[in-house]
Short mmCIF file of C-alpha atoms in Angstrom, two decimals:
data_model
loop_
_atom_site.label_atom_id
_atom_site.label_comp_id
_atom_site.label_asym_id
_atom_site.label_seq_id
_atom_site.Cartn_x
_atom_site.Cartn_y
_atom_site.Cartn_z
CA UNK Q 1 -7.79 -12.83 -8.24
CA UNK Q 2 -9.40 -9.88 -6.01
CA UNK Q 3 -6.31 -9.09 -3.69
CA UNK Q 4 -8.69 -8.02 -0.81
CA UNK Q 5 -6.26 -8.33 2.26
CA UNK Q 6 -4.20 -5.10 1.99
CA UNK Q 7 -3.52 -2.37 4.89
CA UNK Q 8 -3.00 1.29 3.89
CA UNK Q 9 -1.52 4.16 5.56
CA UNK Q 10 -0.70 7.64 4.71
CA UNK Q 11 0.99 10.28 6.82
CA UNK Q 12 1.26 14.28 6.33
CA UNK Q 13 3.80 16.40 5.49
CA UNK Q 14 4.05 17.62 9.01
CA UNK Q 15 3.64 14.45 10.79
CA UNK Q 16 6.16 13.12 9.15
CA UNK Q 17 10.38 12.89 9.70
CA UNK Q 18 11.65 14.82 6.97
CA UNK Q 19 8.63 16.99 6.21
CA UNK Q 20 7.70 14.49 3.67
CA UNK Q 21 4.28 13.17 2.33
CA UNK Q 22 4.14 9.24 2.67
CA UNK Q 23 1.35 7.41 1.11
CA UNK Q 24 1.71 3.38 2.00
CA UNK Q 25 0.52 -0.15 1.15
CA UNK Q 26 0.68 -3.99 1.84
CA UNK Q 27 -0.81 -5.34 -1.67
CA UNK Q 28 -2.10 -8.68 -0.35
CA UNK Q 29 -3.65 -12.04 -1.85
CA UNK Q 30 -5.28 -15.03 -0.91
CA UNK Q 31 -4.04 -18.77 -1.33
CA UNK Q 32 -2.16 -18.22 -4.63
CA UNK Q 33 0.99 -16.55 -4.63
CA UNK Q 34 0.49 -13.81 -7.23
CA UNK Q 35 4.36 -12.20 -8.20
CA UNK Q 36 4.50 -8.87 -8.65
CA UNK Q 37 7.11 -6.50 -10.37
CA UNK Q 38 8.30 -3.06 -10.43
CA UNK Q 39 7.98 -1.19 -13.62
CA UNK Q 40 8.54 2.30 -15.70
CA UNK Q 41 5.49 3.08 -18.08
CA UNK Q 42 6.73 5.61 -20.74
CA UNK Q 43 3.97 7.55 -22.32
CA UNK Q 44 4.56 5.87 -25.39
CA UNK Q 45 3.78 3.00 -23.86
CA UNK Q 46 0.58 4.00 -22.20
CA UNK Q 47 -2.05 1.95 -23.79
CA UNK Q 48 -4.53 4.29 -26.62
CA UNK Q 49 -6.59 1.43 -26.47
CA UNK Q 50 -7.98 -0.22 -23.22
CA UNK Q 51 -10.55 -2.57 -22.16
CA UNK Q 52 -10.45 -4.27 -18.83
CA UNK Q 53 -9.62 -7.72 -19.07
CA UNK Q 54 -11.92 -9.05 -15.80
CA UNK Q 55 -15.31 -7.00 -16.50
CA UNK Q 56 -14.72 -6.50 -20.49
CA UNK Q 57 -15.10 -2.80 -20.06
CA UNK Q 58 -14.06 -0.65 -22.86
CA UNK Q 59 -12.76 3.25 -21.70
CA UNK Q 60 -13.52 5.64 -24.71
CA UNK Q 61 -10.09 6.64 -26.28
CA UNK Q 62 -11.23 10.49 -25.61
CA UNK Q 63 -10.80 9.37 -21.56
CA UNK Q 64 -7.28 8.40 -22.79
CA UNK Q 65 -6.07 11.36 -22.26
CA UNK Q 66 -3.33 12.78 -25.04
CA UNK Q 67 0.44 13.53 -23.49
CA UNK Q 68 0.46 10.86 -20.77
CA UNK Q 69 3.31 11.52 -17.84
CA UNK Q 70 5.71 8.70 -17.06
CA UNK Q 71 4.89 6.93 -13.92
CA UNK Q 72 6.43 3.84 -12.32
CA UNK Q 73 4.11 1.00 -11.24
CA UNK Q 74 4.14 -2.39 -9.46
CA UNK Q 75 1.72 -4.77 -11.42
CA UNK Q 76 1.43 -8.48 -11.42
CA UNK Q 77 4.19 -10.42 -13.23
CA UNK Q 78 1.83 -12.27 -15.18
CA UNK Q 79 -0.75 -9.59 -16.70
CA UNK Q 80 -3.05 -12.64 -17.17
CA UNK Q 81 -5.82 -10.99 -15.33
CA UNK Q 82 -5.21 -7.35 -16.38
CA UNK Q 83 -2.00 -4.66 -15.53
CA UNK Q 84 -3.21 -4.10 -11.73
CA UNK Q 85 -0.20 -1.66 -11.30
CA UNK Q 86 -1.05 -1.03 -7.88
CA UNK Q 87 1.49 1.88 -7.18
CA UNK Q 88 3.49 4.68 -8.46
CA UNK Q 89 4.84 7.87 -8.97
CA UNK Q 90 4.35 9.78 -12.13
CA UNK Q 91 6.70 12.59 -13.84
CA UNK Q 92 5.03 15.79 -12.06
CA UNK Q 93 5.81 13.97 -8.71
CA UNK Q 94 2.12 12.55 -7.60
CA UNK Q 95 1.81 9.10 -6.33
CA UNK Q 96 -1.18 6.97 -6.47
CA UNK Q 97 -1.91 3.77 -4.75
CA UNK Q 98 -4.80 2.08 -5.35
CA UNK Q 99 -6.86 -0.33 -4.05
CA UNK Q 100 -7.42 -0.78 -0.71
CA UNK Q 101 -10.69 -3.35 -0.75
CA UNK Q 102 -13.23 -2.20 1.99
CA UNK Q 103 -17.00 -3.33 2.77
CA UNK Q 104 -20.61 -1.74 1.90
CA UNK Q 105 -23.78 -2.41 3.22
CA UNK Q 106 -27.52 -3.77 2.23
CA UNK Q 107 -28.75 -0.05 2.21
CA UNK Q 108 -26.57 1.38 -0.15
CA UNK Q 109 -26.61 -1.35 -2.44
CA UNK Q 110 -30.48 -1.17 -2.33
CA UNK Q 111 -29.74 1.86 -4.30
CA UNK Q 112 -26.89 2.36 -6.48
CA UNK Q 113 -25.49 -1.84 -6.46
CA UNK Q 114 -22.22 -2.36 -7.79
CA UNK Q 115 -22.03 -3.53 -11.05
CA UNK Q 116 -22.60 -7.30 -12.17
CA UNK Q 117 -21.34 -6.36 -15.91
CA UNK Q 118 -18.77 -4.18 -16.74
CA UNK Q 119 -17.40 -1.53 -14.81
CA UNK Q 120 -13.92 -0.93 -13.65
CA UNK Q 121 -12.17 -2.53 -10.64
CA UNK Q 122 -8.64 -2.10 -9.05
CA UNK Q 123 -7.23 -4.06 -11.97
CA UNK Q 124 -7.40 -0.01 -13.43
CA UNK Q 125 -7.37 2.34 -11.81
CA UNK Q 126 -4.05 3.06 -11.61
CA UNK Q 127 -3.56 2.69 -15.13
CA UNK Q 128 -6.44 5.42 -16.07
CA UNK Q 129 -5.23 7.69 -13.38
CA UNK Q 130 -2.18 8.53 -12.59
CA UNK Q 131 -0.32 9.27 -16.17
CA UNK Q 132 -3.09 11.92 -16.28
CA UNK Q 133 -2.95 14.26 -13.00
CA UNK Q 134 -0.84 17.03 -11.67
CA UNK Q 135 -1.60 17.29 -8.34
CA UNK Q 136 -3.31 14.90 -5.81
CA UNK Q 137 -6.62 16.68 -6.01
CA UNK Q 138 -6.77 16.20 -9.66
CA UNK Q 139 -6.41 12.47 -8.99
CA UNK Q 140 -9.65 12.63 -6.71
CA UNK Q 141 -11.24 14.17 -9.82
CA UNK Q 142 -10.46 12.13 -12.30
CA UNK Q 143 -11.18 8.95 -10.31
CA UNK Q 144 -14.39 10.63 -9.50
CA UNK Q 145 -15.21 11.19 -13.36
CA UNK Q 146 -14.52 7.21 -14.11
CA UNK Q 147 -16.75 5.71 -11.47
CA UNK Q 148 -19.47 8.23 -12.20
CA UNK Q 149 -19.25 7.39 -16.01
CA UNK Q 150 -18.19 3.73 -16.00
CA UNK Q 151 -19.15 2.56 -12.72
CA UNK Q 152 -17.35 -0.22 -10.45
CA UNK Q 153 -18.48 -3.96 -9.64
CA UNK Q 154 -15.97 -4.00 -5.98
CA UNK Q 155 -15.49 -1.54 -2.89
CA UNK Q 156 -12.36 -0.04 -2.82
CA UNK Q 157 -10.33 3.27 -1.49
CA UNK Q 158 -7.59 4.58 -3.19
CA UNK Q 159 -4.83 7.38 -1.99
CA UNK Q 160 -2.90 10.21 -3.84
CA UNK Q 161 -0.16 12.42 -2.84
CA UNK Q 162 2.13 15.15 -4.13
CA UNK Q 163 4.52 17.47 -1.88
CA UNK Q 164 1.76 19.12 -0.24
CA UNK Q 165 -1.29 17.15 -0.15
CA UNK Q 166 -2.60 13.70 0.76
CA UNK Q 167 -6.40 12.88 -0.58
CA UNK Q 168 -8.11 9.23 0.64
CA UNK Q 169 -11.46 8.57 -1.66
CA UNK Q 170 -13.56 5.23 -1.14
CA UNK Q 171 -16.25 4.38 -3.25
CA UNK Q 172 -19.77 4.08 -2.30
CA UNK Q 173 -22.04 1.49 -4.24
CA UNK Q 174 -21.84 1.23 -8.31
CA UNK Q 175 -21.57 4.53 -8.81
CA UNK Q 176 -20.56 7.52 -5.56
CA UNK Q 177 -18.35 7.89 -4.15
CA UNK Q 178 -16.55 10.17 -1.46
CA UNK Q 179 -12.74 11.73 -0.51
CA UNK Q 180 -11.41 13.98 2.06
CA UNK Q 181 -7.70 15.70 2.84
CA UNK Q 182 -5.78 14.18 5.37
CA UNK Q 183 -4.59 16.61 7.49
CA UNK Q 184 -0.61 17.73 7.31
CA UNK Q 185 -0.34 17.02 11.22
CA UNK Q 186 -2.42 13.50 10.77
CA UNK Q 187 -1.82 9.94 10.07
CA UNK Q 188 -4.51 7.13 9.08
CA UNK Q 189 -4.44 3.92 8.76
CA UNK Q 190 -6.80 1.89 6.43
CA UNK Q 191 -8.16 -1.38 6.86
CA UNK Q 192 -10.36 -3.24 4.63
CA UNK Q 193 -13.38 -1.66 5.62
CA UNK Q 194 -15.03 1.59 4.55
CA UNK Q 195 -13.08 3.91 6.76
CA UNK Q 196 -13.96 8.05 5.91
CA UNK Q 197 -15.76 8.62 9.55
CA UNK Q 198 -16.52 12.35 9.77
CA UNK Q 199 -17.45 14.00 6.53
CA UNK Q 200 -18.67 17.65 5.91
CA UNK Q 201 -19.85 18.58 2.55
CA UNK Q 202 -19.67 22.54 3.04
CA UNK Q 203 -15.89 22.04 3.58
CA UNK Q 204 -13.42 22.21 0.48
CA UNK Q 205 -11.07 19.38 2.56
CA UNK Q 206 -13.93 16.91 1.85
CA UNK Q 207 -15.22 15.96 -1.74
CA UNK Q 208 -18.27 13.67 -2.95
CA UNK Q 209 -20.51 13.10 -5.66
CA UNK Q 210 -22.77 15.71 -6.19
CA UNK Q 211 -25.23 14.28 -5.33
CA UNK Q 212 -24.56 12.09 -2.41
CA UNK Q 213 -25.49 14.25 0.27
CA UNK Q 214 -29.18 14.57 -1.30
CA UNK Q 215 -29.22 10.88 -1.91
CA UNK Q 216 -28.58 10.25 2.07
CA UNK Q 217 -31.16 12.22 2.50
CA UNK Q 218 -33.88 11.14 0.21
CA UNK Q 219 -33.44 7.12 1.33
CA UNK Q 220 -32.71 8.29 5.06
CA UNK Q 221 -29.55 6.55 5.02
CA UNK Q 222 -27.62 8.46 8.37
CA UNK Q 223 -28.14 6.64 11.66
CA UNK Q 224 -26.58 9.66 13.30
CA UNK Q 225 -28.28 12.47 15.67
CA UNK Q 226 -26.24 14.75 14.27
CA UNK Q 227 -23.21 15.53 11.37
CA UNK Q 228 -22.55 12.75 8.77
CA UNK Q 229 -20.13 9.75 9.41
CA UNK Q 230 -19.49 7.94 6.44
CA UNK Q 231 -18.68 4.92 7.97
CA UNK Q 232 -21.69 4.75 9.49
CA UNK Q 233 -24.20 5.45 7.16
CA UNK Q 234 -22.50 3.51 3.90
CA UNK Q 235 -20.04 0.81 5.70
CA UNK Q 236 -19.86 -2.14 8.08
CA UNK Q 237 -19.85 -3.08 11.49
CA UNK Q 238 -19.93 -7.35 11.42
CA UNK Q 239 -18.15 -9.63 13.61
CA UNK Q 240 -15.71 -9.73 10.62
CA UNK Q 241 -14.72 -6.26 10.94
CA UNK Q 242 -14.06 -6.87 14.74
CA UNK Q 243 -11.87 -9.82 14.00
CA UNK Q 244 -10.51 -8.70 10.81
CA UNK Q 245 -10.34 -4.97 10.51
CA UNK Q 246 -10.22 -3.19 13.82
CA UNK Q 247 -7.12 -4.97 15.49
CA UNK Q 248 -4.96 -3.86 12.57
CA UNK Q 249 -5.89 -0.31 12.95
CA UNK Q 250 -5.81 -0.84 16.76
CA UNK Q 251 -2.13 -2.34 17.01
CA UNK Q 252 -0.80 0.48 14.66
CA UNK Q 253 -2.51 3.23 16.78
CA UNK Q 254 -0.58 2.72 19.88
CA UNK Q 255 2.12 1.92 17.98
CA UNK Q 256 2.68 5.63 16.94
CA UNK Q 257 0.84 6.63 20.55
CA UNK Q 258 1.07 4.31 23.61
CA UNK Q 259 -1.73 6.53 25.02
CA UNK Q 260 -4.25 5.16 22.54
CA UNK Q 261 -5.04 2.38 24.38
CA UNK Q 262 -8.84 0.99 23.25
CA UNK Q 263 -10.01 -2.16 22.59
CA UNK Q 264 -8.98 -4.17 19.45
CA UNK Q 265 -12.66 -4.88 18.24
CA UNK Q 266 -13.79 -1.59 18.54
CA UNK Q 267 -15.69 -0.49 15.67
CA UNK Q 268 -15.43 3.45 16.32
CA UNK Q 269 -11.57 3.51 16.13
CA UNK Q 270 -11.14 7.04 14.40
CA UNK Q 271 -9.95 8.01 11.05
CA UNK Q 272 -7.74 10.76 11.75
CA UNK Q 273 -5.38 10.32 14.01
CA UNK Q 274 -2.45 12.28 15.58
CA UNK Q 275 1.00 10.26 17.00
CA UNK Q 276 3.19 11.32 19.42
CA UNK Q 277 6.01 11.81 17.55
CA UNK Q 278 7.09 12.26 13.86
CA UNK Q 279 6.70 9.44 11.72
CA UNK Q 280 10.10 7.28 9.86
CA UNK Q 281 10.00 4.96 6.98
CA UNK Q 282 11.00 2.55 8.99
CA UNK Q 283 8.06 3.47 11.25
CA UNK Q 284 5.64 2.31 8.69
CA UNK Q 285 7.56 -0.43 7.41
CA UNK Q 286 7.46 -1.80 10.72
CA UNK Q 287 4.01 -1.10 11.12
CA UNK Q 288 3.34 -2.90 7.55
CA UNK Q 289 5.36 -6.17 8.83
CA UNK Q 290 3.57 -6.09 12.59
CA UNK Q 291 1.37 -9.29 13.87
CA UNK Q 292 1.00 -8.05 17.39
CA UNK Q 293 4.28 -8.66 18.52
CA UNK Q 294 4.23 -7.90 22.88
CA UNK Q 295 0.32 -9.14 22.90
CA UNK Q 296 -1.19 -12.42 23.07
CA UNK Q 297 -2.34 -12.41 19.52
CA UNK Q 298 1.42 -12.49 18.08
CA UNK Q 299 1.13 -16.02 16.59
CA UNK Q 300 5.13 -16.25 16.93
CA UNK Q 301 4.91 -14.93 20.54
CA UNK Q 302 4.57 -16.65 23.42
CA UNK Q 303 2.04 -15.02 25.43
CA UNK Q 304 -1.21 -16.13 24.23
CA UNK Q 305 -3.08 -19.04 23.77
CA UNK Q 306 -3.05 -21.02 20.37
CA UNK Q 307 -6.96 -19.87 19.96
CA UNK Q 308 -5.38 -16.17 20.97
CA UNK Q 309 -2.62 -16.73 18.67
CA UNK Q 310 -5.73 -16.87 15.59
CA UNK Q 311 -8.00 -14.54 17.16
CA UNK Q 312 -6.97 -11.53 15.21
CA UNK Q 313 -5.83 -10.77 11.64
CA UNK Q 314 -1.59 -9.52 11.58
CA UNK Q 315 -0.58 -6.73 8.60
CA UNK Q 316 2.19 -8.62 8.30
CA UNK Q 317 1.08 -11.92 6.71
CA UNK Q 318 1.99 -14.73 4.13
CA UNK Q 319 -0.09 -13.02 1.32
CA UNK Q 320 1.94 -9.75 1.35
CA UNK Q 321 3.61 -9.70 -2.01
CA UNK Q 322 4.17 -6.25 -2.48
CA UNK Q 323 4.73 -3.45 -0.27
CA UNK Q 324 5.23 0.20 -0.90
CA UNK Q 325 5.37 3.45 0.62
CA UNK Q 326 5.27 6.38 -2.01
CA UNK Q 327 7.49 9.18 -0.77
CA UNK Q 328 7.02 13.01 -1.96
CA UNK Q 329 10.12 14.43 -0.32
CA UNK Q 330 10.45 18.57 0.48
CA UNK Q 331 13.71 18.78 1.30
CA UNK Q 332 15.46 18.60 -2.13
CA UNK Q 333 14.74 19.10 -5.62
CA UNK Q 334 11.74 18.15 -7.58
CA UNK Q 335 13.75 16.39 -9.61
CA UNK Q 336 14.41 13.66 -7.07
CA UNK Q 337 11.70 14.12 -4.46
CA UNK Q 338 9.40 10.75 -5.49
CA UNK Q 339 10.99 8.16 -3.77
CA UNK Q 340 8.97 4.77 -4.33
CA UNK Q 341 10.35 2.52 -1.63
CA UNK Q 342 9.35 -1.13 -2.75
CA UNK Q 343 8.97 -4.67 -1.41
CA UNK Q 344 8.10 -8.02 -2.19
CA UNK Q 345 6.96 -10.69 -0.31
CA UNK Q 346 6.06 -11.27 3.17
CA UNK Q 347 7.24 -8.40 5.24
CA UNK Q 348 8.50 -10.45 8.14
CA UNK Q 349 11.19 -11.25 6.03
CA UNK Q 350 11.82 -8.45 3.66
CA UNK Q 351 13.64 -5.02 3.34
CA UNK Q 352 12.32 -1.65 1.49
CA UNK Q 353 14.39 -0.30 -1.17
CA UNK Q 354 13.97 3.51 -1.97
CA UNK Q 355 14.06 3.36 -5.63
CA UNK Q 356 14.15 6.79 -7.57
CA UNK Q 357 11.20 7.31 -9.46
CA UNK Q 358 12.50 9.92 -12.26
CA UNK Q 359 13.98 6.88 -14.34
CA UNK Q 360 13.75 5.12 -17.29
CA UNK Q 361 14.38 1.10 -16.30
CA UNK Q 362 14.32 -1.31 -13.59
CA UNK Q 363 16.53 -3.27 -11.39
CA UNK Q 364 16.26 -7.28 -13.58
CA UNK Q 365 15.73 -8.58 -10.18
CA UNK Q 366 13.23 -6.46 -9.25
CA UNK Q 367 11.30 -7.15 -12.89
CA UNK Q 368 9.75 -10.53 -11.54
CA UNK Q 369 8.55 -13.11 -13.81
CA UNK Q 370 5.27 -15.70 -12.86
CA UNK Q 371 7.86 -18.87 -12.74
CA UNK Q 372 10.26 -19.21 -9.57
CA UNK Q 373 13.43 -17.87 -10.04
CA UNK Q 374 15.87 -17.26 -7.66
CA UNK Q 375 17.46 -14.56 -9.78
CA UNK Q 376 14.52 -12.10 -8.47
CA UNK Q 377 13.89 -10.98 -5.34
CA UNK Q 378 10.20 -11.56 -4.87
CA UNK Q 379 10.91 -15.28 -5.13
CA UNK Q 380 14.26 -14.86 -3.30
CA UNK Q 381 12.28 -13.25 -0.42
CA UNK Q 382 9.12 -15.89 -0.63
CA UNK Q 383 12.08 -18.46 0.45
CA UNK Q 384 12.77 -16.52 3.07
CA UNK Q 385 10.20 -15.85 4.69
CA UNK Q 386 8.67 -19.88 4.29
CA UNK Q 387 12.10 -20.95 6.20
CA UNK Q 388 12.00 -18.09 8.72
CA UNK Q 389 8.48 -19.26 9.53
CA UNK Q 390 9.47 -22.70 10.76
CA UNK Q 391 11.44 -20.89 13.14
CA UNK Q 392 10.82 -16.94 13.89
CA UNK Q 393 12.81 -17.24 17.37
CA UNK Q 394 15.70 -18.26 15.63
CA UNK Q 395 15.38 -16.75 12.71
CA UNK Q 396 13.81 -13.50 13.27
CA UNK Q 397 17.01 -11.57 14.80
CA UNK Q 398 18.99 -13.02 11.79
CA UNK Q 399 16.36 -10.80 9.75
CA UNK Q 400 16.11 -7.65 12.22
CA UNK Q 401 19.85 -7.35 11.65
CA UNK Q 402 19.60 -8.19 7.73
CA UNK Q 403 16.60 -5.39 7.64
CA UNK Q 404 18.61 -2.75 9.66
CA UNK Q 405 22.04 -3.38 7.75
CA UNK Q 406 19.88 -2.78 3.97
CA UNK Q 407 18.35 -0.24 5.76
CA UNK Q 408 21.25 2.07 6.37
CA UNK Q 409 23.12 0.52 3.48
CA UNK Q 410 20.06 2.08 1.17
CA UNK Q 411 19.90 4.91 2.81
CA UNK Q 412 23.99 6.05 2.36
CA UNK Q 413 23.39 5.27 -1.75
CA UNK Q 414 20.29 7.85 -1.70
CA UNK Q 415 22.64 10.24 0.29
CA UNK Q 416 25.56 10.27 -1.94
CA UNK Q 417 22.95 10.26 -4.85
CA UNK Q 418 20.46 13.34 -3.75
CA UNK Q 419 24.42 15.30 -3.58
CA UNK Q 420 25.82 14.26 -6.98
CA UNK Q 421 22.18 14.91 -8.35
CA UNK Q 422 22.78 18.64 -7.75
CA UNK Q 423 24.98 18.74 -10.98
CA UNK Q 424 22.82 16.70 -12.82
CA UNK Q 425 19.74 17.11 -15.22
CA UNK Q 426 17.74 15.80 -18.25
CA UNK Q 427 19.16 12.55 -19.52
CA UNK Q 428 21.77 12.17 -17.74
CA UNK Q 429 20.57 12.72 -14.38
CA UNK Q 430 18.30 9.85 -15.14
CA UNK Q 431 21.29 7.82 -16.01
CA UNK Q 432 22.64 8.83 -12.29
CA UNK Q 433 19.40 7.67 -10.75
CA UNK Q 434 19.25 4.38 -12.55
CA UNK Q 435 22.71 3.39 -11.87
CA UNK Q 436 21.66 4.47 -8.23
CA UNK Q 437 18.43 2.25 -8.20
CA UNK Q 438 20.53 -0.52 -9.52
CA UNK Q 439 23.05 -0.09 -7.02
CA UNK Q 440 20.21 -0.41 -4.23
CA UNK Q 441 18.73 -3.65 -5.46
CA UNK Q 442 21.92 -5.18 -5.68
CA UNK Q 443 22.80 -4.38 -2.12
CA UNK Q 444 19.16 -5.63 -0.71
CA UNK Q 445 19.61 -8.97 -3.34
CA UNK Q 446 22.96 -9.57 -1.93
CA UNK Q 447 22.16 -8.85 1.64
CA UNK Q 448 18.72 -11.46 1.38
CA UNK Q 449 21.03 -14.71 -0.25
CA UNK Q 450 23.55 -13.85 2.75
CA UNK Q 451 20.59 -13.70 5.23
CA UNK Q 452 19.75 -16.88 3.67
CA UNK Q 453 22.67 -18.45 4.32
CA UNK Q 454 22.52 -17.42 7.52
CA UNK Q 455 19.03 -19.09 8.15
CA UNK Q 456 20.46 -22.33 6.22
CA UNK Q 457 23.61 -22.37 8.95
CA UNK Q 458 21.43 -21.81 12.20
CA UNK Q 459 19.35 -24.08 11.12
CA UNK Q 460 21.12 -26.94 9.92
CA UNK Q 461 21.30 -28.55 13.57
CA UNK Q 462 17.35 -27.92 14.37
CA UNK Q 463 16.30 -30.16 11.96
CA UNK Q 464 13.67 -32.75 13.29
CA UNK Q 465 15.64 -35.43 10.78
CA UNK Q 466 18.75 -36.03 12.67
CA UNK Q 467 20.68 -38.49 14.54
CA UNK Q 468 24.29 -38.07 16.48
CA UNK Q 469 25.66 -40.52 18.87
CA UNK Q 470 26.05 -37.70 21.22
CA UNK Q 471 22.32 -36.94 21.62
#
């Protein structure tokens, strides 16, 4: 069930378009397709009671913290293995995304192990953190204050926003764990590896367990000469990571600055980084659907070799089934600055939809069931993507155009909308956003069957099974 093939990045305020904070995600699987949905949580409906359903760990009700916020998530359609909600934006306009699964090593594990019973895991995170914080710092805290007291059986970072701050925080064995600030003028991307490099714990832009920089110490844990890298002393650098991790980050890195340059497999790759220009969402979106096109390793190009064509793990991949990037905008009101733009399915083959986050319902066809239906989009855009596969050369400007044309068509809703919004408030300006979020999942469901039909048309004459007495 562990969805361990996700790719996170975040992007500061000032590094970013429209002065925004952007906090992304691919939520990825393995062999089973696990359907995913896109949700409201009132606080009436935030659970008083919980207990994990994969490690059996109970949360005392007083860590259920009274007055929950609202907060939208994206959780698995079935539940059968817990909520896993993933993503969202809660009522005091922080966003949370969480997990990104990332690697350990022998030494740290010789200490504080992860946990073989009990514990939480990224089935809750989400769930126990964001109804309950104000500001991205506090969610830092509070995850802090669960792994400390509950502990964790899995490696995972996590991110938080609000309209000023972005805060990344991995764990570190069963029980540490460690965050920093991103900087307003940086980006990151996230593989899944441990990823915090440089860490200084006399700065207030970098946070840890209290007593983590005593325990490096005491079991001589820092390879370094000098200063503490994170990665370094509590993290990996395998053959895996070279093959698996690095290219990601690598590809991404001179996406947003040709100058990069490097070397796919190099393990050093820095955390923060600085592009040479100001970052869209269709930047990351595009970055989030990416598998190396212009390179040999693009396994729909036509460059490399078929071993090049496997050498290197794409973002954009068969077991994406939900994307997101978690928007804090600063150039309107509070009252519709969290923007959660969602996706499902394989991003090769999918477009984001900016869906208002001070609501009260769902889009049906975004509220996925575990059975295929055609009715909702994450099945709608599984289809998709399995047909545009056979086929990318054909099919993949069919999909650049559908992408662009949702795109813009998304974008003109959310610009009438932020207007009318100005006379709005309360109740019925949640109406107005509803009927706006509807309106944009329409569009995107009506634009994917015609993009279907497309893809049917083009390729009803490149079908192997055929015969014509003209051939």
């Amino acid at each position: 069930m562990k969805q361990t093939e996700c790719t996170t990045i975040l992007v500061g305020k000032k590094a970013t378009i429209d002065g925004s904070t952007m906090i992304a995600r691919s939520e990825d699987g393995g062999r089973t397709i696990i359907p995913e949905r896109f949700d409201v949580v009132m606080p009436g409906d935030q659970p008083k009671h919980y207990e994990s359903v994969i490690s059996h760990q109970k949360i005392d009700d007083a860590d259920l913290l009274e007055n929950p916020l609202r907060y939208t998530s994206a959780p698995d359609a079935s539940g059968k293995n817990g909520i896993w909600a993933a993503a969202g934006i809660n009522s005091d306009n922080v966003a949370m995304t969480a997990t990104e699964t990332i690697t350990t090593n022998s030494r740290i594990q010789g200490i504080d192990p992860l946990l073989e019973e009990g514990g939480l895991g990224e089935e809750d995170f989400v769930t126990l953190t964001l109804p309950y914080i104000h500001n991205a710092r506090e969610g830092v805290m509070r995850v802090g204050y669960l792994l400390e007291k509950y502990g964790t059986y899995e490696m995972n970072g996590m991110a938080f926003c609000d309209k000023d701050e972005i805060w990344y925080l991995e764990t570190i064995g069963g029980h540490h764990w460690a965050a920093r600030r991103i900087p307003d003028d940086a980006y990151v991307i996230a593989p899944n590896r441990l990823n915090i490099d440089e860490f200084k714990f006399d700065d207030p832009d970098f946070i840890a367990s209290q007593d983590l920089e005593n325990l490096i110490a005491e079991y001589h844990l820092n390879p370094d000469l000098n200063g503490y890298n994170l990665r370094h002393i509590f993290g990996s650098s395998t053959i895996k990571d070279a093959h698996y991790n690095n290219p990601r980050a690598w590809y991404i890195h001179n996406f947003f600055d040709p100058d990069f340059g490097g070397d796919p497999s190099d393990q050093d790759q820095p955390f923060i980084c600085h592009a040479n220009r100001k970052i869209s969402i269709e930047d990351i979106k595009w970055a989030e659907s990416s598998h190396y096109q212009d390179t040999p390793f693009d396994a729909y190009g036509d460059q490399g070799t078929p071993e090049q064509k496997k050498t290197f793990r794409p973002i954009g991949i068969n077991r994406n089934f939900e994307t997101h990037i978690l928007q804090i905008r600063n150039d309107v009101p509070e009252k519709i600055a969290g923007v959660q733009w969602l996706a499902f399915g394989p991003n090769t083959f999918n477009s984001m939809v900016p869906f208002y986050t001070n609501i009260t319902t769902t889009p049906a066809s975004f509220q996925t069931g575990p059975k295929f239906d055609l009715n909702k989009i994450f099945w709608l855009n599984k289809l998709t993507a399995q047909l545009g596969d056979t086929n990318f050369r054909v099919y993949g400007e069919l999909e650049a155009d559908f992408e662009q044309k949702s795109l813009a068509q998304c974008h003109k809703i959310q610009h009438e909308t932020d207007k009318e919004a100005e006379n709005y408030s309360g109740d019925e300006l949640q109406d107005k956003l509803n009927e706006a979020n509807q309106k944009m999942a329409n569009t995107v469901y009506n634009n994917t069957v015609e993009l279907l039909g497309n893809m049917v048309n083009e390729g009803h004459s490149l079908m192997t099974l055929k015969y014509d007495l003209l051939d």
